[in-house]
Amino acid sequence: MSVLLMRLAGPLQSWGSAGRFTRRTTENAPTKSGVVGLLAAAQGRRRDADLSDLAALEFGVRVDQPGTRLRDFQTAHHSDTLKAMPLSERFYLADAVFVAGVSGEAGLVQRLYEALLEPVFLPYLGRRSCPPSRPITIAEPLDAKLEQALRGARWEASAWYRKRHETNFRRGRPVPGEVRLNLLLESLPGAVPEMTLRDLPVSFDARHRRYGLRGLRSAEVRVPVTAGGTAPPPPHEPTALLTPVTPRSD
């Protein structure tokens, strides 16, 4: 099996699993449906395309920088009648950074990696208003187990966040030189899940979106506070990577 690790970092992210009507919430970490949607968009799949191969991928997340929950109120009007629509309440994660991973057949994982390098549709972090601030790809696919890859990945937190931890440890906090990160992984076969989330994508078709339940388990990993290095992130303009799409004749 092959593993693709992704860096999910941006000013705002929103990973909803139960948002309805005028209240759109966010989970504390990326959902499988949100990341599968990102990968499907990078490949240029339409909303009514078959998702079974992507949904079957094993999925996991490491929380490198939890961010801060932010609430926003939005107004809107009908484009034709200009009639005001109900006030909408939206939730986001500000300044969060995650390392997400998918594991599956090597050929499929390699194609997903190549799609992220030259995406057909703009990748975004849960909502279209949340573009990534840093490149999503971290490295080429790995020949490893998903949990092993997530545990061994470098710490992707922002420089200011790493500096805060380094300062705290120098002041004599416990376990100097290490930071504890949370992992969210899919439940082992036959095990009772710690929690369930309705974020297993069945269809993104706007006429009938469908999601299934997915069992989760949590774990913890310790990484050195200097594991992220000190080099600034590379310049990133996500729209520069988009691949032109030929207009449909019909």
C-alpha positions as a printed NumPy array, in Angstrom:
array([[  0.   ,   0.   ,   0.   ],
       [  1.088,   3.585,  -0.666],
       [  0.544,   6.706,   1.463],
       [  0.049,  10.3  ,   0.327],
       [  0.555,  12.979,   2.984],
       [ -0.977,  16.441,   2.549],
       [ -0.338,  19.728,   4.34 ],
       [ -3.639,  21.534,   5.01 ],
       [ -2.794,  25.087,   6.084],
       [ -4.63 ,  28.349,   5.517],
       [ -5.972,  31.495,   7.18 ],
       [ -9.389,  29.814,   7.389],
       [-10.601,  26.224,   7.117],
       [-14.063,  24.733,   7.589],
       [-14.745,  21.006,   7.672],
       [-18.452,  20.496,   8.203],
       [-20.13 ,  17.125,   8.684],
       [-23.576,  18.082,   9.982],
       [-24.196,  21.678,   8.859],
       [-27.725,  22.364,   7.638],
       [-29.798,  25.352,   6.613],
       [-28.527,  28.612,   8.176],
       [-26.055,  27.113,  10.678],
       [-22.876,  25.656,   9.151],
       [-20.507,  24.234,  11.725],
       [-16.978,  22.852,  11.435],
       [-15.255,  19.853,  12.972],
       [-11.974,  20.346,  14.815],
       [-10.055,  18.496,  12.088],
       [-10.464,  17.804,   8.361],
       [-13.209,  15.333,   7.435],
       [-12.8  ,  12.455,   5.023],
       [-15.54 ,  13.844,   2.784],
       [-13.778,  17.217,   2.644],
       [-10.377,  15.772,   1.741],
       [-11.872,  13.317,  -0.768],
       [-13.663,  16.299,  -2.332],
       [-10.355,  18.156,  -2.557],
       [ -8.706,  15.192,  -4.296],
       [-11.644,  14.665,  -6.646],
       [-11.549,  18.356,  -7.607],
       [ -7.808,  18.173,  -8.272],
       [ -8.457,  15.275, -10.66 ],
       [-11.249,  17.202, -12.376],
       [-14.051,  14.831, -11.381],
       [-17.58 ,  16.184, -11.689],
       [-19.947,  16.168,  -8.723],
       [-21.914,  13.228, -10.125],
       [-18.776,  11.124, -10.755],
       [-18.184,   7.756,  -9.09 ],
       [-16.329,   8.203,  -5.764],
       [-16.059,   4.572,  -4.679],
       [-12.282,   4.325,  -5.268],
       [-11.56 ,   7.5  ,  -3.278],
       [-14.011,   6.642,  -0.489],
       [-12.274,   3.265,  -0.052],
       [ -8.934,   4.931,   0.763],
       [ -7.816,   4.73 ,   4.388],
       [ -7.803,   8.224,   5.895],
       [ -6.118,   9.834,   8.896],
       [ -5.247,  13.293,  10.248],
       [ -2.596,  14.718,  12.561],
       [ -3.359,  18.022,  14.29 ],
       [ -0.13 ,  20.036,  14.022],
       [ -1.69 ,  23.405,  14.924],
       [ -5.293,  23.319,  16.206],
       [ -6.148,  26.918,  15.37 ],
       [ -8.941,  29.025,  16.825],
       [-12.673,  28.624,  16.241],
       [-14.226,  31.642,  14.535],
       [-17.905,  32.464,  14.017],
       [-19.146,  34.601,  11.127],
       [-22.573,  35.947,  10.182],
       [-23.399,  36.24 ,   6.487],
       [-26.21 ,  37.892,   4.581],
       [-27.342,  37.164,   1.021],
       [-30.003,  38.198,  -1.488],
       [-31.705,  36.347,  -4.324],
       [-30.042,  37.353,  -7.576],
       [-33.324,  37.808,  -9.445],
       [-35.735,  39.285,  -6.843],
       [-33.117,  40.845,  -4.5  ],
       [-35.171,  39.45 ,  -1.627],
       [-33.118,  39.033,   1.548],
       [-32.359,  35.48 ,   2.603],
       [-32.166,  34.377,   6.264],
       [-29.086,  35.358,   8.238],
       [-26.491,  32.555,   8.014],
       [-24.131,  31.518,  10.806],
       [-20.819,  30.014,   9.665],
       [-17.957,  28.557,  11.707],
       [-14.283,  28.328,  10.718],
       [-10.899,  27.289,  12.087],
       [ -8.436,  30.187,  11.915],
       [ -4.664,  29.636,  11.645],
       [ -4.908,  25.853,  11.773],
       [ -2.445,  23.39 ,  10.235],
       [ -3.046,  19.673,   9.688],
       [ -1.214,  16.775,   8.083],
       [ -3.781,  14.527,   6.412],
       [ -3.012,  11.209,   4.781],
       [ -4.682,   8.689,   2.488],
       [ -3.516,   5.134,   1.901],
       [ -4.392,   2.781,  -0.908],
       [ -3.293,   1.13 ,  -4.14 ],
       [ -0.011,   2.632,  -5.355],
       [ -1.222,   3.573,  -8.831],
       [ -4.231,   5.512,  -7.557],
       [ -2.213,   7.292,  -4.862],
       [  0.423,   8.316,  -7.433],
       [ -2.279,   9.754,  -9.715],
       [ -3.707,  11.754,  -6.81 ],
       [ -0.26 ,  13.135,  -6.022],
       [  0.225,  14.203,  -9.644],
       [ -3.24 ,  15.789,  -9.7  ],
       [ -2.369,  17.939,  -6.67 ],
       [  0.721,  19.202,  -8.504],
       [ -1.451,  20.342, -11.454],
       [ -5.074,  20.494, -10.222],
       [ -7.96 ,  20.87 , -12.639],
       [-10.206,  22.65 , -10.118],
       [ -8.94 ,  24.927,  -7.364],
       [ -8.268,  22.988,  -4.133],
       [ -9.832,  24.527,  -1.033],
       [ -9.956,  23.676,   2.65 ],
       [-13.558,  22.623,   3.181],
       [-15.221,  25.658,   1.564],
       [-14.545,  27.616,  -1.602],
       [-13.743,  30.693,   0.491],
       [-10.837,  28.848,   2.163],
       [ -7.874,  28.456,  -0.216],
       [ -4.618,  26.925,   1.074],
       [ -1.8  ,  29.277,   2.037],
       [  0.945,  26.697,   1.493],
       [  1.46 ,  23.894,  -1.049],
       [ -0.683,  20.865,  -0.219],
       [  1.841,  18.253,  -1.29 ],
       [  4.586,  17.451,   1.21 ],
       [  6.512,  14.688,  -0.578],
       [  6.033,  11.915,  -3.091],
       [  3.922,   8.92 ,  -1.975],
       [  5.496,   6.692,   0.658],
       [  5.639,   2.923,   0.92 ],
       [  4.427,   2.725,   4.512],
       [  1.419,   2.223,   6.731],
       [ -0.734,   5.306,   7.198],
       [ -0.318,   5.633,  10.976],
       [  3.425,   5.104,  10.665],
       [  3.66 ,   7.829,   7.997],
       [  1.631,  10.307,  10.077],
       [  3.773,   9.629,  13.151],
       [  7.002,  10.117,  11.224],
       [  6.055,  13.258,   9.264],
       [  7.813,  16.514,  10.109],
       [  5.957,  19.054,  12.242],
       [  4.209,  21.451,   9.829],
       [  3.128,  24.119,  12.357],
       [  3.715,  27.777,  11.495],
       [  7.027,  29.351,  12.508],
       [  5.374,  31.617,  15.104],
       [  3.584,  28.624,  16.663],
       [  6.788,  26.566,  16.865],
       [  8.614,  29.52 ,  18.385],
       [  5.961,  29.796,  21.094],
       [  6.492,  26.15 ,  22.05 ],
       [ 10.271,  26.495,  22.001],
       [ 10.   ,  29.511,  24.339],
       [  7.694,  27.636,  26.719],
       [ 10.034,  24.647,  26.905],
       [ 13.019,  26.874,  27.633],
       [ 11.074,  28.197,  30.632],
       [ 11.1  ,  24.719,  32.16 ],
       [  7.811,  23.207,  30.976],
       [  7.573,  19.354,  31.11 ],
       [  9.206,  17.151,  28.462],
       [ 11.577,  19.784,  27.027],
       [ 12.038,  19.667,  23.29 ],
       [  8.854,  17.713,  22.478],
       [  5.278,  18.564,  21.57 ],
       [  2.322,  16.185,  21.753],
       [  0.11 ,  16.002,  18.658],
       [ -3.269,  14.304,  18.312],
       [ -4.002,  11.716,  15.637],
       [ -7.455,  10.841,  14.302],
       [ -7.491,   7.463,  12.556],
       [-10.114,   5.094,  11.199],
       [-11.219,   2.347,  13.579],
       [ -9.495,  -0.997,  13.29 ],
       [-11.587,  -3.793,  11.738],
       [-13.776,  -5.424,  14.366],
       [-12.985,  -2.843,  17.053],
       [-15.552,  -0.633,  18.764],
       [-14.98 ,   2.944,  17.559],
       [-14.341,   5.731,  20.045],
       [-16.624,   7.988,  17.991],
       [-18.485,   8.074,  14.694],
       [-18.746,  10.782,  12.072],
       [-21.024,  10.99 ,   9.043],
       [-18.287,  12.008,   6.619],
       [-17.859,   8.947,   4.387],
       [-18.68 ,  10.308,   0.906],
       [-21.142,   8.36 ,  -1.209],
       [-22.13 ,  11.087,  -3.681],
       [-21.371,  14.797,  -4.092],
       [-24.225,  15.238,  -6.578],
       [-25.95 ,  18.514,  -5.632],
       [-29.335,  16.889,  -6.287],
       [-28.769,  14.296,  -3.553],
       [-25.587,  14.467,  -1.499],
       [-25.058,  11.293,   0.519],
       [-22.647,  10.423,   3.312],
       [-22.159,   7.304,   5.428],
       [-20.984,   6.802,   9.005],
       [-17.301,   6.221,   9.728],
       [-15.759,   4.907,  12.953],
       [-12.784,   6.769,  14.452],
       [-10.092,   6.203,  17.041],
       [ -7.608,   8.66 ,  18.516],
       [ -3.925,   8.413,  19.342],
       [ -1.044,  10.662,  20.329],
       [  2.42 ,  11.222,  18.913],
       [  5.388,  13.164,  20.3  ],
       [  7.587,  15.106,  17.897],
       [ 10.621,  17.368,  18.539],
       [  9.707,  21.057,  18.61 ],
       [ 12.459,  21.7  ,  16.05 ],
       [ 11.203,  19.013,  13.668],
       [  9.539,  21.614,  11.458],
       [ 12.787,  23.438,  10.761],
       [ 13.139,  27.213,  10.457],
       [ 12.972,  27.789,   6.699],
       [ 10.096,  30.051,   5.596],
       [  7.332,  28.39 ,   3.549],
       [  7.736,  28.655,  -0.239],
       [  5.678,  31.267,  -2.127],
       [  2.282,  29.854,  -2.962],
       [ -0.339,  30.962,  -5.463],
       [ -2.871,  28.099,  -5.776],
       [ -4.636,  29.506,  -8.839],
       [ -1.371,  29.42 , -10.825],
       [ -1.495,  25.617, -10.774],
       [ -4.905,  25.204, -12.38 ],
       [ -5.097,  23.159, -15.564],
       [ -7.249,  24.687, -18.357],
       [-10.483,  22.805, -18.974],
       [-11.85 ,  22.423, -22.502],
       [-15.445,  23.756, -22.628],
       [-18.094,  21.106, -23.166],
       [-19.789,  21.178, -26.533],
       [-23.204,  20.297, -25.116]])
